[in-house]
């Protein structure tokens, strides 16, 4: 079954920068390598603040936990990570030794979303068309041991990352696609949404929004240096 499929390399997604994703080397606090998602959920329920991050351009949103608050040039920002499991849909190109995975571009996800949704539903999970990155709700068994993952990850080239294959499907033309989970954490930069009313009700989740690409370019270097400092100590 799909859970026995190996870890596969995937070209590092450079477009991630544009949509507000920061990819960092494994983060001890966030990485699923050191904690099962159940542990994460427990920690999250106790300590973490939940927010909703919205993409104004697409109208999509994603539920996140706040990892860190920061103020740069007088503007408040948060680093947040998805509450649910982030997933990347990749097309399998070539065969055998030549085989490579190509991430499906954001604009093309609509064409395969329905098949991917069905494939995930067969594993008792629900694929969510969330902002920034697709996410998966439901339980998936993690079979790999932490050391196996670390061994494999150390083999990644600079321009690729390893992803865990969760399930697969084919489109009408017979092309093979994989639903994969990035092993490295997905961290999203967002700022308080303009004109958002304070959240009310039992789940007080404040609304945040993604940055414009121009604003993202200007804060990215500061964010990266903050993260590098933080994880250099651990």
Tab-separated table of C-alpha atoms in Angstrom:
chain	number	residue	atom	x	y	z
A	1	UNK	CA	0.000	0.000	0.000
A	2	UNK	CA	0.984	3.659	-0.278
A	3	UNK	CA	2.369	3.784	3.258
A	4	UNK	CA	5.178	1.452	2.193
A	5	UNK	CA	6.228	3.832	-0.579
A	6	UNK	CA	9.631	5.327	0.109
A	7	UNK	CA	10.622	8.886	0.742
A	8	UNK	CA	11.281	10.632	-2.529
A	9	UNK	CA	13.264	13.742	-3.414
A	10	UNK	CA	11.264	16.679	-4.763
A	11	UNK	CA	12.728	19.806	-6.362
A	12	UNK	CA	12.806	22.519	-3.718
A	13	UNK	CA	9.812	24.722	-4.357
A	14	UNK	CA	11.172	28.120	-5.164
A	15	UNK	CA	7.645	29.437	-5.737
A	16	UNK	CA	7.117	28.915	-2.009
A	17	UNK	CA	8.818	32.241	-1.341
A	18	UNK	CA	6.181	34.031	-3.354
A	19	UNK	CA	3.298	32.598	-1.371
A	20	UNK	CA	4.731	33.288	2.042
A	21	UNK	CA	6.306	29.933	2.839
A	22	UNK	CA	9.658	29.798	4.538
A	23	UNK	CA	11.407	26.458	4.341
A	24	UNK	CA	13.941	25.867	7.031
A	25	UNK	CA	16.111	22.921	7.905
A	26	UNK	CA	14.415	20.618	10.423
A	27	UNK	CA	13.211	22.604	13.389
A	28	UNK	CA	13.382	20.679	16.640
A	29	UNK	CA	10.282	22.333	18.014
A	30	UNK	CA	8.056	22.025	15.007
A	31	UNK	CA	9.237	19.081	13.056
A	32	UNK	CA	7.076	15.978	12.921
A	33	UNK	CA	10.335	13.997	13.212
A	34	UNK	CA	10.546	14.476	16.938
A	35	UNK	CA	6.873	14.469	17.822
A	36	UNK	CA	3.900	12.611	16.456
A	37	UNK	CA	1.085	14.820	15.213
A	38	UNK	CA	-0.927	13.720	18.255
A	39	UNK	CA	1.776	15.070	20.576
A	40	UNK	CA	1.831	18.230	18.504
A	41	UNK	CA	-1.925	18.582	18.799
A	42	UNK	CA	-1.776	18.155	22.566
A	43	UNK	CA	0.975	20.726	22.932
A	44	UNK	CA	-0.932	22.996	20.619
A	45	UNK	CA	-4.156	22.736	22.567
A	46	UNK	CA	-2.390	23.620	25.776
A	47	UNK	CA	-0.139	26.430	24.653
A	48	UNK	CA	-0.475	27.526	21.093
A	49	UNK	CA	-2.622	30.345	19.822
A	50	UNK	CA	-4.712	29.424	16.778
A	51	UNK	CA	-5.229	31.938	13.984
A	52	UNK	CA	-6.764	31.981	10.518
A	53	UNK	CA	-4.512	33.223	7.709
A	54	UNK	CA	-6.258	34.479	4.595
A	55	UNK	CA	-4.984	34.938	1.054
A	56	UNK	CA	-6.770	38.024	-0.213
A	57	UNK	CA	-5.985	37.172	-3.849
A	58	UNK	CA	-7.650	33.754	-3.835
A	59	UNK	CA	-10.084	34.143	-0.927
A	60	UNK	CA	-8.690	30.895	0.549
A	61	UNK	CA	-7.638	30.586	4.170
A	62	UNK	CA	-5.614	28.223	6.345
A	63	UNK	CA	-5.791	27.501	10.067
A	64	UNK	CA	-2.446	27.900	11.792
A	65	UNK	CA	-0.736	27.863	15.166
A	66	UNK	CA	1.358	30.910	16.028
A	67	UNK	CA	5.016	30.042	16.394
A	68	UNK	CA	6.478	33.473	17.003
A	69	UNK	CA	5.357	37.112	17.028
A	70	UNK	CA	7.713	39.774	15.753
A	71	UNK	CA	7.703	43.478	14.982
A	72	UNK	CA	9.750	44.763	12.042
A	73	UNK	CA	9.775	48.468	11.168
A	74	UNK	CA	6.791	49.023	13.432
A	75	UNK	CA	4.643	46.388	11.689
A	76	UNK	CA	3.499	43.311	13.596
A	77	UNK	CA	4.058	39.906	11.941
A	78	UNK	CA	3.632	36.290	12.961
A	79	UNK	CA	5.417	33.143	11.959
A	80	UNK	CA	2.800	30.408	11.951
A	81	UNK	CA	2.542	26.779	10.896
A	82	UNK	CA	-0.498	24.879	9.620
A	83	UNK	CA	-2.697	23.130	12.206
A	84	UNK	CA	-3.224	20.307	9.710
A	85	UNK	CA	-0.677	18.243	7.787
A	86	UNK	CA	0.686	20.215	4.801
A	87	UNK	CA	0.752	18.279	1.532
A	88	UNK	CA	2.222	18.776	-1.925
A	89	UNK	CA	0.798	17.076	-5.017
A	90	UNK	CA	3.555	15.981	-7.388
A	91	UNK	CA	3.488	14.462	-10.856
A	92	UNK	CA	5.742	11.461	-11.530
A	93	UNK	CA	7.819	12.120	-14.665
A	94	UNK	CA	9.985	9.522	-16.376
A	95	UNK	CA	10.588	5.951	-15.248
A	96	UNK	CA	13.088	3.919	-13.261
A	97	UNK	CA	16.372	5.726	-12.635
A	98	UNK	CA	15.129	8.712	-14.599
A	99	UNK	CA	12.008	9.123	-12.506
A	100	UNK	CA	11.509	12.502	-10.879
A	101	UNK	CA	8.750	14.267	-9.024
A	102	UNK	CA	7.492	17.604	-10.260
A	103	UNK	CA	5.306	19.646	-7.892
A	104	UNK	CA	1.975	20.628	-9.438
A	105	UNK	CA	1.934	24.421	-9.780
A	106	UNK	CA	-0.587	26.362	-7.740
A	107	UNK	CA	-2.527	27.394	-10.857
A	108	UNK	CA	-2.876	23.777	-12.012
A	109	UNK	CA	-4.014	22.214	-8.741
A	110	UNK	CA	-7.672	22.677	-9.698
A	111	UNK	CA	-7.234	20.169	-12.536
A	112	UNK	CA	-6.185	17.316	-10.235
A	113	UNK	CA	-7.772	18.336	-6.940
A	114	UNK	CA	-10.851	16.160	-7.320
A	115	UNK	CA	-8.855	12.972	-8.031
A	116	UNK	CA	-6.453	13.807	-5.195
A	117	UNK	CA	-9.403	14.416	-2.855
A	118	UNK	CA	-10.846	10.999	-3.703
A	119	UNK	CA	-7.482	9.251	-3.221
A	120	UNK	CA	-7.135	10.873	0.216
A	121	UNK	CA	-10.720	9.964	1.129
A	122	UNK	CA	-9.839	6.297	0.526
A	123	UNK	CA	-7.234	6.705	3.312
A	124	UNK	CA	-9.911	8.212	5.600
A	125	UNK	CA	-8.449	11.681	5.295
A	126	UNK	CA	-9.849	14.887	3.838
A	127	UNK	CA	-7.810	17.062	1.490
A	128	UNK	CA	-8.419	20.767	2.134
A	129	UNK	CA	-7.922	23.383	-0.587
A	130	UNK	CA	-6.320	25.775	1.890
A	131	UNK	CA	-4.316	28.958	1.282
A	132	UNK	CA	-0.515	28.717	0.764
A	133	UNK	CA	-0.359	24.925	0.895
A	134	UNK	CA	-2.918	22.108	0.630
A	135	UNK	CA	-3.581	20.421	3.964
A	136	UNK	CA	-4.871	17.059	5.082
A	137	UNK	CA	-7.237	16.395	7.986
A	138	UNK	CA	-7.426	12.968	9.573
A	139	UNK	CA	-4.982	10.396	10.881
A	140	UNK	CA	-2.261	8.828	8.816
A	141	UNK	CA	0.029	6.263	10.363
A	142	UNK	CA	3.673	7.332	10.537
A	143	UNK	CA	5.779	4.253	10.004
A	144	UNK	CA	9.280	5.576	9.472
A	145	UNK	CA	11.544	5.912	12.470
A	146	UNK	CA	13.120	9.264	13.168
A	147	UNK	CA	16.629	8.039	12.366
A	148	UNK	CA	15.617	6.687	8.968
A	149	UNK	CA	14.188	10.077	8.096
A	150	UNK	CA	17.273	11.948	9.229
A	151	UNK	CA	19.507	9.605	7.211
A	152	UNK	CA	17.465	10.145	4.104
A	153	UNK	CA	17.235	13.901	4.571
A	154	UNK	CA	20.986	14.244	4.856
A	155	UNK	CA	21.190	12.966	1.275
A	156	UNK	CA	19.070	15.792	-0.148
A	157	UNK	CA	20.766	18.139	-2.601
A	158	UNK	CA	20.514	21.876	-1.970
A	159	UNK	CA	17.811	22.306	-4.562
A	160	UNK	CA	15.612	19.466	-3.395
A	161	UNK	CA	13.883	18.261	-0.288
A	162	UNK	CA	12.502	14.903	0.677
A	163	UNK	CA	8.792	14.305	0.935
A	164	UNK	CA	6.885	11.384	2.358
A	165	UNK	CA	4.506	9.697	-0.059
A	166	UNK	CA	1.034	9.384	1.469
A	167	UNK	CA	-0.974	8.033	-1.462
A	168	UNK	CA	-1.117	8.103	-5.257
A	169	UNK	CA	-3.632	8.477	-8.096
A	170	UNK	CA	-3.744	8.753	-11.889
A	171	UNK	CA	-5.451	11.353	-14.023
A	172	UNK	CA	-7.673	10.650	-17.059
A	173	UNK	CA	-4.593	10.447	-19.322
A	174	UNK	CA	-2.945	7.862	-17.071
A	175	UNK	CA	-0.305	10.217	-15.638
A	176	UNK	CA	0.710	9.216	-12.102
A	177	UNK	CA	0.517	11.686	-9.234
A	178	UNK	CA	1.580	11.388	-5.606
A	179	UNK	CA	0.108	13.119	-2.581
A	180	UNK	CA	3.172	13.866	-0.457
A	181	UNK	CA	4.023	15.447	2.863
A	182	UNK	CA	7.082	17.718	3.076
A	183	UNK	CA	9.295	16.508	5.898
A	184	UNK	CA	10.642	19.958	6.574
A	185	UNK	CA	8.150	22.193	8.360
A	186	UNK	CA	6.142	24.767	6.468
A	187	UNK	CA	6.256	28.146	8.159
A	188	UNK	CA	4.006	30.953	6.969
A	189	UNK	CA	4.592	34.680	7.454
A	190	UNK	CA	1.451	36.737	7.999
A	191	UNK	CA	0.298	40.032	9.487
A	192	UNK	CA	-2.911	41.067	11.250
A	193	UNK	CA	-5.682	41.462	8.674
A	194	UNK	CA	-6.703	45.029	7.971
A	195	UNK	CA	-10.137	45.936	9.273
A	196	UNK	CA	-10.571	42.593	11.026
A	197	UNK	CA	-12.859	42.678	14.036
A	198	UNK	CA	-11.526	40.942	17.164
A	199	UNK	CA	-12.640	37.323	17.124
A	200	UNK	CA	-15.512	36.405	19.414
A	201	UNK	CA	-16.924	33.134	20.638
A	202	UNK	CA	-15.396	30.040	22.125
A	203	UNK	CA	-12.671	29.707	19.527
A	204	UNK	CA	-11.146	33.163	19.476
A	205	UNK	CA	-9.137	32.958	16.301
A	206	UNK	CA	-7.839	36.222	15.029
A	207	UNK	CA	-7.648	36.838	11.318
A	208	UNK	CA	-4.296	37.374	9.629
A	209	UNK	CA	-3.393	37.852	5.996
A	210	UNK	CA	-0.513	36.918	3.709
A	211	UNK	CA	1.955	39.597	2.700
A	212	UNK	CA	2.196	41.066	-0.783
A	213	UNK	CA	5.241	39.727	-2.630
A	214	UNK	CA	6.881	43.149	-2.297
A	215	UNK	CA	6.410	43.234	1.482
A	216	UNK	CA	7.511	39.601	1.726
A	217	UNK	CA	10.754	40.395	-0.105
A	218	UNK	CA	11.476	43.202	2.313
A	219	UNK	CA	10.916	41.195	5.534
A	220	UNK	CA	12.289	37.844	4.361
A	221	UNK	CA	15.963	38.531	5.207
A	222	UNK	CA	15.070	39.595	8.774
A	223	UNK	CA	12.823	36.574	9.259
A	224	UNK	CA	15.462	34.187	7.963
A	225	UNK	CA	18.141	35.614	10.245
A	226	UNK	CA	15.785	35.404	13.252
A	227	UNK	CA	15.113	31.741	12.460
A	228	UNK	CA	18.764	30.940	11.849
A	229	UNK	CA	19.731	32.457	15.197
A	230	UNK	CA	16.986	30.636	16.984
A	231	UNK	CA	17.844	27.210	15.625
A	232	UNK	CA	21.591	27.656	15.791
A	233	UNK	CA	21.294	27.228	19.571
A	234	UNK	CA	19.327	23.977	19.483
